[in-house]
XYZ file of C-alpha atoms in Angstrom:
676
model
C -14.873 -29.937 -29.605
C -16.746 -30.058 -32.989
C -19.847 -32.214 -32.947
C -20.038 -35.098 -35.380
C -23.319 -33.925 -36.895
C -22.802 -30.131 -37.114
C -22.718 -28.014 -40.284
C -19.183 -27.424 -41.549
C -19.184 -23.643 -41.071
C -20.594 -23.861 -37.556
C -18.136 -26.592 -36.566
C -15.284 -24.528 -38.004
C -16.311 -21.574 -35.861
C -16.474 -23.793 -32.794
C -13.030 -25.237 -33.615
C -11.614 -21.728 -34.043
C -12.996 -20.666 -30.680
C -11.587 -23.851 -29.141
C -8.147 -23.093 -30.627
C -8.298 -19.587 -29.197
C -9.163 -20.955 -25.745
C -6.326 -23.512 -25.977
C -3.860 -20.635 -26.447
C -4.782 -19.099 -23.098
C -2.281 -19.594 -20.305
C -5.245 -20.057 -17.951
C -7.386 -23.154 -17.716
C -11.137 -22.830 -18.274
C -14.066 -25.182 -17.875
C -17.804 -24.655 -18.352
C -20.466 -26.979 -16.952
C -24.183 -26.678 -17.769
C -27.063 -26.771 -15.324
C -26.932 -30.640 -15.394
C -23.260 -30.523 -14.319
C -22.007 -31.778 -17.668
C -18.944 -30.400 -19.472
C -19.796 -28.093 -22.397
C -16.507 -26.226 -22.926
C -12.888 -26.464 -21.739
C -9.332 -25.889 -22.906
C -6.087 -27.796 -22.804
C -4.575 -25.845 -19.851
C -7.595 -26.923 -17.756
C -6.639 -30.596 -18.238
C -2.898 -29.957 -17.864
C -3.042 -27.707 -14.779
C -5.305 -30.159 -12.914
C -3.612 -33.296 -14.264
C -6.740 -34.763 -15.873
C -6.387 -37.318 -18.703
C -7.431 -36.219 -22.194
C -10.221 -38.833 -22.130
C -12.193 -36.648 -19.740
C -11.987 -33.688 -22.152
C -15.168 -34.276 -24.142
C -18.574 -32.647 -24.285
C -20.974 -34.194 -21.815
C -18.399 -35.511 -19.312
C -20.165 -35.394 -15.902
C -18.696 -33.147 -13.248
C -18.674 -36.175 -10.954
C -16.131 -37.960 -13.219
C -13.558 -35.213 -12.607
C -14.207 -35.298 -8.853
C -14.000 -39.088 -8.801
C -10.672 -39.019 -10.670
C -9.245 -36.626 -8.093
C -10.660 -38.575 -5.147
C -9.226 -41.876 -6.410
C -5.725 -40.402 -6.696
C -5.943 -38.867 -3.205
C -6.303 -35.175 -4.112
C -8.818 -34.657 -1.267
C -6.913 -36.604 1.395
C -7.987 -39.790 3.177
C -11.606 -40.846 3.117
C -14.200 -42.694 1.066
C -13.839 -41.506 -2.591
C -17.548 -41.913 -3.316
C -18.464 -39.873 -0.222
C -16.057 -37.182 -1.344
C -17.651 -37.205 -4.831
C -21.172 -36.942 -3.425
C -20.244 -34.065 -1.130
C -18.658 -31.977 -3.906
C -21.380 -32.679 -6.459
C -23.977 -31.532 -3.918
C -22.044 -28.307 -3.390
C -21.793 -27.739 -7.166
C -25.561 -27.926 -7.573
C -25.844 -24.858 -5.331
C -22.958 -23.119 -7.069
C -22.043 -19.591 -5.942
C -19.302 -17.288 -7.180
C -15.967 -17.883 -5.454
C -12.236 -17.210 -5.608
C -9.909 -19.696 -3.900
C -6.409 -21.145 -4.011
C -5.498 -24.801 -4.232
C -2.191 -26.595 -3.784
C -1.658 -29.503 -6.180
C 0.216 -32.634 -5.052
C 2.945 -31.696 -7.542
C 3.556 -28.494 -5.571
C 1.944 -26.097 -8.061
C -0.376 -23.444 -6.570
C -3.543 -22.739 -8.553
C -5.920 -19.761 -8.312
C -9.549 -20.788 -8.997
C -12.240 -18.265 -9.866
C -15.787 -19.468 -10.511
C -18.768 -17.500 -11.793
C -22.361 -18.727 -12.317
C -23.838 -18.376 -15.820
C -27.204 -16.654 -16.384
C -28.814 -19.734 -17.943
C -27.486 -22.207 -15.405
C -24.165 -23.889 -14.967
C -20.890 -22.165 -14.196
C -17.540 -21.144 -15.676
C -14.274 -21.625 -13.775
C -10.820 -20.140 -14.489
C -7.636 -21.902 -13.335
C -4.393 -19.920 -13.128
C -0.934 -21.239 -12.218
C 0.372 -18.527 -9.913
C 3.644 -20.191 -8.976
C 5.453 -18.616 -11.902
C 4.925 -16.167 -14.740
C 2.206 -17.335 -17.089
C 3.609 -16.616 -20.414
C 3.001 -18.648 -23.508
C 6.092 -20.252 -25.030
C 7.168 -19.328 -28.497
C 5.610 -21.624 -30.976
C 8.236 -24.140 -32.042
C 8.587 -26.273 -35.104
C 7.527 -29.267 -33.057
C 4.302 -27.471 -32.076
C 3.638 -26.670 -35.753
C 3.921 -30.360 -36.566
C 1.478 -31.098 -33.771
C -0.845 -28.399 -35.117
C -0.705 -29.952 -38.632
C -1.526 -33.329 -37.162
C -4.373 -31.801 -35.170
C -5.734 -30.129 -38.344
C -5.633 -33.431 -40.234
C -7.406 -35.124 -37.361
C -10.025 -32.371 -37.170
C -10.499 -32.567 -40.969
C -11.240 -36.266 -40.711
C -13.689 -35.560 -37.939
C -15.411 -32.916 -40.074
C -15.699 -35.347 -43.001
C -17.251 -37.874 -40.670
C -19.548 -35.161 -39.300
C -20.697 -34.289 -42.842
C -21.495 -37.915 -43.498
C -23.478 -38.062 -40.297
C -25.284 -34.835 -41.243
C -26.393 -36.321 -44.536
C -27.838 -39.243 -42.602
C -29.491 -37.053 -39.952
C -31.197 -34.194 -41.800
C -34.183 -34.563 -39.553
C -32.062 -33.486 -36.579
C -30.343 -30.587 -38.374
C -32.425 -27.782 -36.895
C -32.169 -29.164 -33.368
C -28.390 -29.482 -33.663
C -28.115 -25.975 -35.131
C -30.080 -24.600 -32.192
C -27.810 -26.493 -29.780
C -24.765 -25.070 -31.532
C -26.236 -21.572 -31.299
C -26.619 -22.006 -27.569
C -23.056 -23.309 -27.315
C -21.713 -20.351 -29.299
C -23.670 -17.981 -27.057
C -22.115 -19.624 -23.999
C -18.604 -19.308 -25.416
C -19.271 -15.697 -26.356
C -20.508 -15.064 -22.816
C -17.409 -16.756 -21.420
C -15.100 -14.583 -23.541
C -16.957 -11.464 -22.438
C -16.986 -12.499 -18.764
C -13.416 -13.605 -18.090
C -11.182 -10.797 -16.752
C -8.835 -10.941 -19.739
C -8.643 -8.669 -22.772
C -8.726 -10.915 -25.849
C -8.262 -9.699 -29.403
C -7.005 -10.760 -32.810
C -5.102 -8.456 -35.186
C -4.340 -9.285 -38.831
C -1.099 -8.505 -40.656
C -2.450 -5.053 -41.695
C -2.774 -4.218 -37.953
C -6.594 -4.308 -38.157
C -8.646 -5.857 -35.369
C -10.649 -8.859 -36.543
C -11.874 -9.847 -33.069
C -12.100 -8.251 -29.621
C -14.096 -9.337 -26.607
C -16.201 -6.960 -24.524
C -13.482 -6.500 -21.922
C -11.137 -5.253 -24.653
C -13.598 -2.560 -25.713
C -14.333 -1.605 -22.103
C -10.618 -1.192 -21.359
C -10.304 1.460 -24.054
C -13.672 3.023 -23.113
C -15.233 2.049 -26.452
C -18.707 0.621 -27.152
C -18.905 -3.173 -27.345
C -18.273 -4.399 -30.892
C -16.761 -1.108 -32.065
C -13.154 -2.365 -32.066
C -13.471 -4.819 -34.950
C -12.387 -3.318 -38.278
C -10.321 -0.498 -36.742
C -6.541 -0.171 -36.730
C -4.418 -0.696 -33.639
C -3.314 2.955 -33.666
C -6.930 4.142 -33.879
C -8.063 1.969 -30.968
C -5.194 2.369 -28.487
C -4.305 5.973 -29.343
C -0.910 7.543 -30.155
C 0.362 7.577 -26.550
C -0.097 3.830 -26.056
C 0.952 3.005 -29.620
C 4.268 4.770 -29.016
C 4.878 2.202 -26.258
C 3.607 -0.931 -28.050
C 4.246 -0.252 -31.755
C 7.596 -2.030 -31.786
C 6.074 -5.054 -30.007
C 3.302 -5.213 -32.630
C 5.865 -5.262 -35.440
C 7.826 -8.022 -33.720
C 4.670 -10.125 -33.327
C 3.841 -9.701 -37.024
C 7.346 -10.951 -37.817
C 6.498 -14.222 -36.032
C 7.913 -13.526 -32.573
C 5.900 -14.039 -29.394
C 6.348 -10.994 -27.144
C 5.244 -9.894 -23.682
C 5.360 -6.349 -22.343
C 3.741 -3.796 -20.043
C 2.287 -0.406 -20.895
C 0.501 2.451 -19.170
C -2.334 4.725 -20.230
C -4.683 7.399 -18.894
C -8.162 5.988 -18.219
C -10.961 7.928 -16.524
C -8.385 10.455 -15.396
C -6.221 7.800 -13.693
C -2.998 6.160 -14.863
C -3.521 2.410 -15.314
C -1.140 -0.395 -16.296
C -1.621 -3.568 -18.333
C 0.457 -6.627 -19.189
C 0.040 -8.027 -22.713
C 1.206 -11.128 -24.563
C 1.107 -11.224 -28.376
C 0.964 -14.745 -29.845
C 1.537 -14.898 -33.632
C -0.746 -17.017 -35.817
C 1.598 -18.827 -38.210
C 0.143 -20.725 -41.138
C 1.329 -24.026 -42.580
C 3.292 -22.078 -45.186
C 5.308 -20.362 -42.455
C 3.735 -16.945 -43.010
C 2.363 -14.918 -40.106
C -1.326 -14.139 -40.688
C -1.747 -12.019 -37.561
C -1.537 -12.407 -33.815
C -3.706 -12.962 -30.765
C -3.654 -10.382 -27.960
C -4.055 -11.471 -24.330
C -3.918 -8.632 -21.775
C -4.833 -8.111 -18.124
C -4.954 -5.169 -15.752
C -1.926 -4.948 -13.403
C -2.710 -1.510 -11.933
C -3.384 -2.895 -8.455
C -0.204 -4.957 -8.598
C 1.790 -1.824 -9.503
C 0.129 0.106 -6.681
C 1.002 -2.610 -4.186
C 4.605 -2.689 -5.404
C 4.830 1.082 -4.946
C 3.273 0.852 -1.494
C 5.706 -1.911 -0.532
C 8.669 0.179 -1.705
C 7.440 3.168 0.305
C 6.906 0.966 3.358
C 10.449 -0.365 3.051
C 11.787 3.193 2.889
C 9.729 4.147 5.930
C 11.027 1.107 7.814
C 14.642 1.961 6.958
C 14.217 5.567 8.054
C 12.398 4.464 11.201
C 15.261 2.169 12.162
C 17.826 4.871 11.467
C 15.873 7.490 13.410
C 15.076 5.198 16.321
C 18.707 4.202 16.691
C 19.855 7.819 16.828
C 17.041 9.323 18.891
C 17.994 7.898 22.277
C 21.672 8.856 22.087
C 20.938 12.241 20.527
C 18.417 13.115 23.230
C 20.940 12.101 25.874
C 23.411 14.545 24.312
C 20.774 17.276 24.267
C 19.925 16.530 27.898
C 23.528 17.237 28.829
C 23.741 20.350 26.644
C 20.408 21.895 27.657
C 20.801 20.928 31.312
C 24.212 22.540 31.617
C 23.231 25.640 29.636
C 20.066 26.089 31.695
C 22.033 25.637 34.908
C 24.586 28.220 33.775
C 21.774 30.619 32.925
C 20.118 30.064 36.330
C 23.355 30.585 38.248
C 24.372 33.726 36.302
C 21.022 35.398 35.566
C 22.377 38.951 35.650
C 25.472 38.434 33.516
C 24.723 39.849 30.017
C 27.919 38.346 28.614
C 26.786 34.873 29.609
C 23.256 35.465 28.312
C 24.527 36.532 24.882
C 26.116 33.122 24.429
C 23.771 30.865 26.393
C 20.432 32.052 24.949
C 21.213 31.282 21.269
C 22.852 27.993 22.281
C 19.727 26.963 24.231
C 17.512 28.004 21.343
C 19.533 25.900 18.886
C 19.527 22.895 21.222
C 15.732 23.103 21.572
C 15.451 23.231 17.789
C 17.406 19.966 17.806
C 14.771 18.485 20.143
C 12.003 19.492 17.746
C 13.930 18.059 14.794
C 14.262 14.659 16.500
C 10.553 14.649 17.382
C 9.645 15.521 13.797
C 11.867 12.711 12.525
C 10.213 10.249 14.914
C 6.788 11.486 13.855
C 7.708 11.028 10.209
C 8.859 7.470 10.812
C 5.688 6.920 12.923
C 7.623 6.052 16.042
C 6.788 9.175 18.038
C 3.302 9.303 19.563
C 1.331 12.362 18.484
C -0.805 14.434 20.834
C -3.971 14.909 18.764
C -6.744 17.171 19.990
C -9.695 19.094 18.602
C -8.037 22.074 16.879
C -9.796 25.158 15.531
C -8.212 25.154 12.078
C -9.421 28.647 11.219
C -7.861 30.134 14.332
C -4.638 28.156 13.867
C -4.280 29.313 10.268
C -5.102 32.881 11.248
C -2.415 32.924 13.937
C 0.064 31.210 11.637
C -0.655 33.631 8.792
C 0.403 36.557 10.957
C 3.698 34.806 11.639
C 4.155 33.928 7.961
C 3.557 37.519 6.846
C 6.417 38.661 9.063
C 8.664 35.901 7.671
C 8.089 36.540 3.948
C 9.483 39.349 1.813
C 7.241 42.296 0.962
C 6.892 41.242 -2.681
C 4.862 38.154 -1.637
C 1.174 38.739 -0.857
C -0.367 36.338 1.692
C -4.065 35.622 1.197
C -5.912 33.706 3.944
C -9.331 32.230 3.101
C -11.263 30.266 5.705
C -14.792 28.931 5.423
C -17.486 30.379 7.670
C -18.155 28.565 10.937
C -15.873 26.476 13.112
C -13.495 24.098 11.337
C -12.305 21.569 13.893
C -9.966 18.684 13.083
C -8.375 16.077 15.317
C -4.661 16.686 14.930
C -1.470 17.557 16.795
C -1.464 21.378 16.539
C 2.319 21.766 16.813
C 2.920 19.286 14.008
C 0.254 20.908 11.828
C 1.779 24.355 12.326
C 5.194 22.958 11.430
C 3.848 21.326 8.255
C 1.977 24.455 7.088
C 4.991 26.642 7.832
C 7.137 24.284 5.766
C 4.690 24.549 2.851
C 4.774 28.358 3.107
C 8.573 28.506 3.155
C 8.741 26.196 0.127
C 6.314 28.560 -1.630
C 8.541 31.504 -0.719
C 11.557 29.784 -2.295
C 9.480 29.104 -5.438
C 8.677 32.846 -5.833
C 12.030 34.678 -5.738
C 10.542 37.536 -7.797
C 7.420 37.746 -5.632
C 3.889 36.479 -6.065
C 0.822 35.385 -4.116
C 0.614 32.760 -1.380
C -2.917 31.522 -0.640
C -3.842 29.513 2.458
C -7.416 28.238 2.568
C -9.483 25.835 4.629
C -12.936 24.358 4.157
C -15.054 21.322 4.976
C -15.215 18.490 2.447
C -16.933 15.132 2.224
C -15.065 12.197 0.697
C -17.479 9.375 -0.183
C -16.260 5.852 -0.860
C -16.626 6.119 -4.647
C -14.970 9.541 -5.017
C -11.619 9.576 -6.905
C -10.253 12.020 -4.291
C -10.784 9.406 -1.562
C -8.434 7.017 -3.337
C -6.028 9.807 -4.262
C -5.705 10.955 -0.661
C -5.706 7.270 0.456
C -8.120 7.903 3.343
C -11.274 6.274 4.654
C -14.602 7.759 3.493
C -15.946 10.490 5.766
C -15.965 14.211 6.554
C -12.678 16.080 6.512
C -11.210 19.535 6.900
C -9.352 20.366 3.694
C -6.404 22.789 3.877
C -4.658 24.088 0.746
C -1.439 26.097 0.442
C -0.991 27.432 -3.107
C 1.536 29.684 -4.819
C 2.028 31.025 -8.347
C 5.761 30.349 -8.404
C 8.041 28.335 -10.664
C 6.235 24.995 -10.076
C 7.691 21.508 -10.528
C 8.157 19.243 -13.521
C 6.837 15.666 -13.522
C 10.123 14.130 -12.324
C 10.494 16.520 -9.388
C 6.835 16.103 -8.436
C 7.163 12.303 -8.448
C 10.021 12.457 -5.923
C 8.953 15.529 -3.911
C 7.892 13.562 -0.820
C 10.843 11.203 -0.763
C 13.115 11.676 2.263
C 16.300 13.670 1.604
C 15.186 14.643 -1.917
C 15.603 18.381 -2.522
C 16.177 20.736 -5.429
C 17.494 23.514 -3.215
C 21.128 24.513 -3.078
C 23.380 22.897 -0.501
C 22.643 24.371 2.919
C 19.159 25.662 2.017
C 17.205 22.464 2.579
C 17.592 18.914 3.900
C 14.847 17.256 1.842
C 12.838 16.196 4.896
C 10.136 18.893 5.084
C 7.523 17.371 2.770
C 8.437 13.820 3.794
C 7.933 14.645 7.480
C 4.687 16.466 6.748
C 3.363 13.508 4.782
C 4.334 11.069 7.545
C 2.650 13.195 10.225
C -0.532 13.622 8.131
C -0.803 9.888 7.435
C -0.211 9.178 11.113
C -3.134 11.532 11.805
C -5.458 9.439 9.540
C -5.346 12.145 6.866
C -3.978 12.435 3.357
C -1.873 14.755 1.229
C -1.503 15.453 -2.485
C 0.569 17.904 -4.499
C -0.373 19.409 -7.851
C 2.182 21.422 -9.774
C 3.225 22.395 -13.284
C 6.292 24.318 -14.424
C 5.699 28.082 -14.375
C 2.121 27.555 -13.130
C 2.708 27.253 -9.417
C 2.164 24.555 -6.832
C -0.756 23.608 -4.586
C -0.336 21.342 -1.561
C -3.639 19.961 -0.260
C -4.150 18.029 2.954
C -7.269 16.544 4.507
C -7.661 15.852 8.223
C -10.552 14.049 9.978
C -13.241 16.507 11.060
C -14.200 16.459 14.737
C -16.564 18.287 17.066
C -15.555 21.458 18.859
C -14.035 20.726 22.274
C -16.170 21.293 25.337
C -15.366 24.488 27.203
C -13.061 23.871 30.132
C -12.474 26.049 33.121
C -8.946 27.303 33.474
C -7.098 25.768 36.384
C -4.479 27.548 38.347
C -0.911 26.378 37.896
C 0.179 23.930 40.545
C 2.502 25.455 43.131
C 6.139 24.472 42.813
C 7.048 21.423 44.895
C 8.636 22.000 48.212
C 12.129 20.692 48.823
C 11.313 17.943 51.318
C 14.861 16.576 51.424
C 13.809 13.021 50.483
C 16.676 10.810 49.342
C 16.632 10.128 45.566
C 18.173 7.089 43.851
C 19.209 8.170 40.336
C 19.624 5.271 37.865
C 21.275 6.269 34.554
C 24.005 4.530 32.534
C 25.250 7.703 30.773
C 27.694 9.469 33.112
C 27.190 12.944 31.587
C 23.396 12.695 31.734
C 23.635 11.399 35.284
C 25.750 14.405 36.293
C 23.203 16.884 34.853
C 20.152 15.214 36.431
C 21.959 14.854 39.764
C 22.627 18.604 39.833
C 18.998 19.354 38.985
C 17.835 17.144 41.860
C 20.294 18.785 44.243
C 19.038 22.235 43.137
C 15.521 21.035 44.003
C 16.699 20.192 47.535
C 17.130 16.423 47.294
C 20.166 14.400 48.391
C 21.131 11.973 45.622
C 22.811 8.589 45.343
C 23.566 7.070 41.942
C 23.478 3.709 40.172
C 24.636 2.850 36.650
C 22.220 -0.027 36.043
C 19.216 -1.854 37.456
C 21.325 -4.404 39.300
C 23.149 -1.725 41.283
C 19.859 0.079 41.935
C 18.191 -3.040 43.397
C 21.194 -3.699 45.616
C 21.163 -0.102 46.931
C 17.403 -0.129 47.539
C 17.726 -3.313 49.606
C 20.533 -1.903 51.785
C 19.549 1.801 52.111
C 16.099 2.099 53.723
C 16.055 5.930 53.473
C 15.519 5.922 49.694
C 12.145 7.591 49.044
C 12.286 8.382 45.302
C 13.740 6.530 42.304
C 14.452 8.441 39.067
C 15.454 5.940 36.364
C 16.170 5.892 32.651
C 14.020 3.466 30.591
C 16.716 2.035 28.333
C 19.721 0.662 30.205
C 22.203 -2.173 29.731
C 21.743 -5.309 31.785
C 18.982 -7.794 32.423
C 16.360 -5.216 33.492
C 15.313 -1.966 31.832
C 13.877 0.988 33.728
C 10.310 -0.204 33.402
C 11.108 -3.656 34.755
C 13.217 -2.144 37.537
C 10.277 0.065 38.618
C 7.936 -2.900 38.826
C 10.435 -4.965 40.828
C 11.041 -2.104 43.274
C 7.317 -1.523 43.816
C 6.762 -5.210 44.525
C 9.382 -5.035 47.275
C 8.830 -1.426 48.437
C 5.258 -0.255 47.622
C 5.782 3.201 49.157
C 8.542 4.239 46.727
C 7.860 7.132 44.347
C 9.160 6.469 40.851
C 9.808 8.717 37.833
C 11.057 7.311 34.512
C 13.155 9.182 31.938
C 13.127 8.325 28.232
C 14.943 9.712 25.218
C 13.246 7.174 22.929
C 12.096 3.579 23.174
C 10.317 1.154 20.907
C 8.822 -0.511 23.978
C 5.184 0.593 23.845
C 4.716 -0.614 27.395
C 7.243 2.005 28.515
C 4.967 4.718 27.166
C 2.156 3.764 29.517
C 1.012 6.130 32.235
C 1.731 3.854 35.207
C 4.601 6.185 36.130
C 5.401 9.813 35.324
C 7.678 9.794 32.274
C 10.051 12.629 31.465
C 10.928 13.016 27.803
C 14.598 13.805 27.374
C 15.868 16.474 27.252
C 14.062 18.256 30.082
C 14.538 21.294 32.328
C 14.704 21.389 36.108
C 11.118 22.721 36.276
C 9.847 19.750 34.275
C 11.705 17.364 36.582
C 10.096 19.103 39.567
C 6.597 18.658 38.110
C 7.275 14.966 37.446
C 8.381 14.447 41.050
C 5.223 16.204 42.207
C 3.034 13.955 40.039
C 4.775 10.889 41.444
C 4.060 12.099 44.974
C 0.371 12.681 44.227
C -0.408 9.432 42.339
C -1.189 6.007 43.739
C 1.315 3.323 42.991
C 0.228 0.875 40.324
């Protein structure tokens, strides 16, 4: 507030700064090194519920604390003890950000920063609702007129006091200079872009943050036009809002711009300055960076999509794998029983191949939705790409040249090799479709380091460290901005019906993220596309001696209890067990299985599905049986389950669908392992 003995021009400047602070939708308070109030604004008093009497220069910090303590803001206890405790903490002030719930239910965000010359500045933001300034009303104008008359009287009184205190003029001027420096420091420190534009759209004021936002030197904004400062791209977005503000309307909006090579977003509020004659002299600009908020909204949307796809995939996986178990089991059995019949082979072989492709599709879908465990290992990327390139060359037309470029030395990454091959093959086939008239496909790999402050680290969304970078590039038709923005969305495709399902890039991205890596796509129309992925680098695996394949298990004739609720699956597995030389009895659920085990002592092996109706699932059934019959051998079957415990290695687990040979190996493992 203006001092009673200040020069008129200096007091006017202080009053103008105070008016500007009062227009903020955030509260602000500044205390000096003696913990006395030197600057504040109206929202500070309103947000914290302080009376106007406390809003004066020199009010001790303890008075505010005492007011709160006496009205119970800090809970039960001695108010004076509460005051002493908080004043002691303030004398050792450190920067902080905290939230505080008011008794009226409003939630405030408090951010405090120490000042270089002692004292501290604190910002108070109401985060329970949008903080927009209300349009100035006629009632507010009347209040402003009254405030001007009151301030004028104060200035007249101050002039009278100045005439009586000339001896103190220089000291007061120095004090005012320090106060102005503090306010200037406050304006340049708070994380808000503050500016003032006159009716000719020329900046008359801008704080340091405003200049920094537009990558301009401090102080270089004043005197320049809005178009010159923000540039044509931003002005095209905000020009209409500027014109509305100059017509006397308060407006709020968002805009985006390119800054340091990255797209950033800001939210701005334009508050017109309306004179007593009703004319608009200009407007104040209050802006803040909302880039992180936008990024979090985008991440939340992507997470919601991933969750929806995960639920859809998880619900289908179990039933679909049961169907494939029946199909593959019967086809394999037919092939085994008629090995020399070429007529049968001509039909069975392609059917088996298609069914196995269905298995891979389900596993890729589960990997994409992050519900299928990967099998990462140290993979020689150069060798993998070399082998894959030979396959790709045979799959592409002759008018496409394949160029493979690998860095010297071993490139080892920790990744699931089958999933990586699938992803790279998908990239290559997309490149083929983008070059119908021919072109060049380049596959390259190299080591790269991604430090914490590198833009690529944020772009790939990975932790800092050493990575193997793989790039698949073509010189085909490329993608426009809209297509590129949606390229990795599930089921999005630009291919004709029947030529693509829109899951290739989405699955690849899900697998790469699940592998602690990152992916980015760069493309322009008629200038080709480059897909880049980074995977965590790892050491080369230790050499291992080859072990001979285990001999096939002998048919010992042990009685097997087969527990499976799906009749068709049960029929297929029963036949496989019989072919392996085991007599079989069957149960549809865990209850039947327990009853049989308690009445048939000859049962030596239990083969059970994990997911079953009833009170017990396969995992729980296995534990109950082992408690009662520790010598039982148990094998679990699973098409898919969200129960992580069911993926443990306490028992051999067969992933549906499976062949008779895989069932035989699982039975052998069960016979050779100790019971848990």
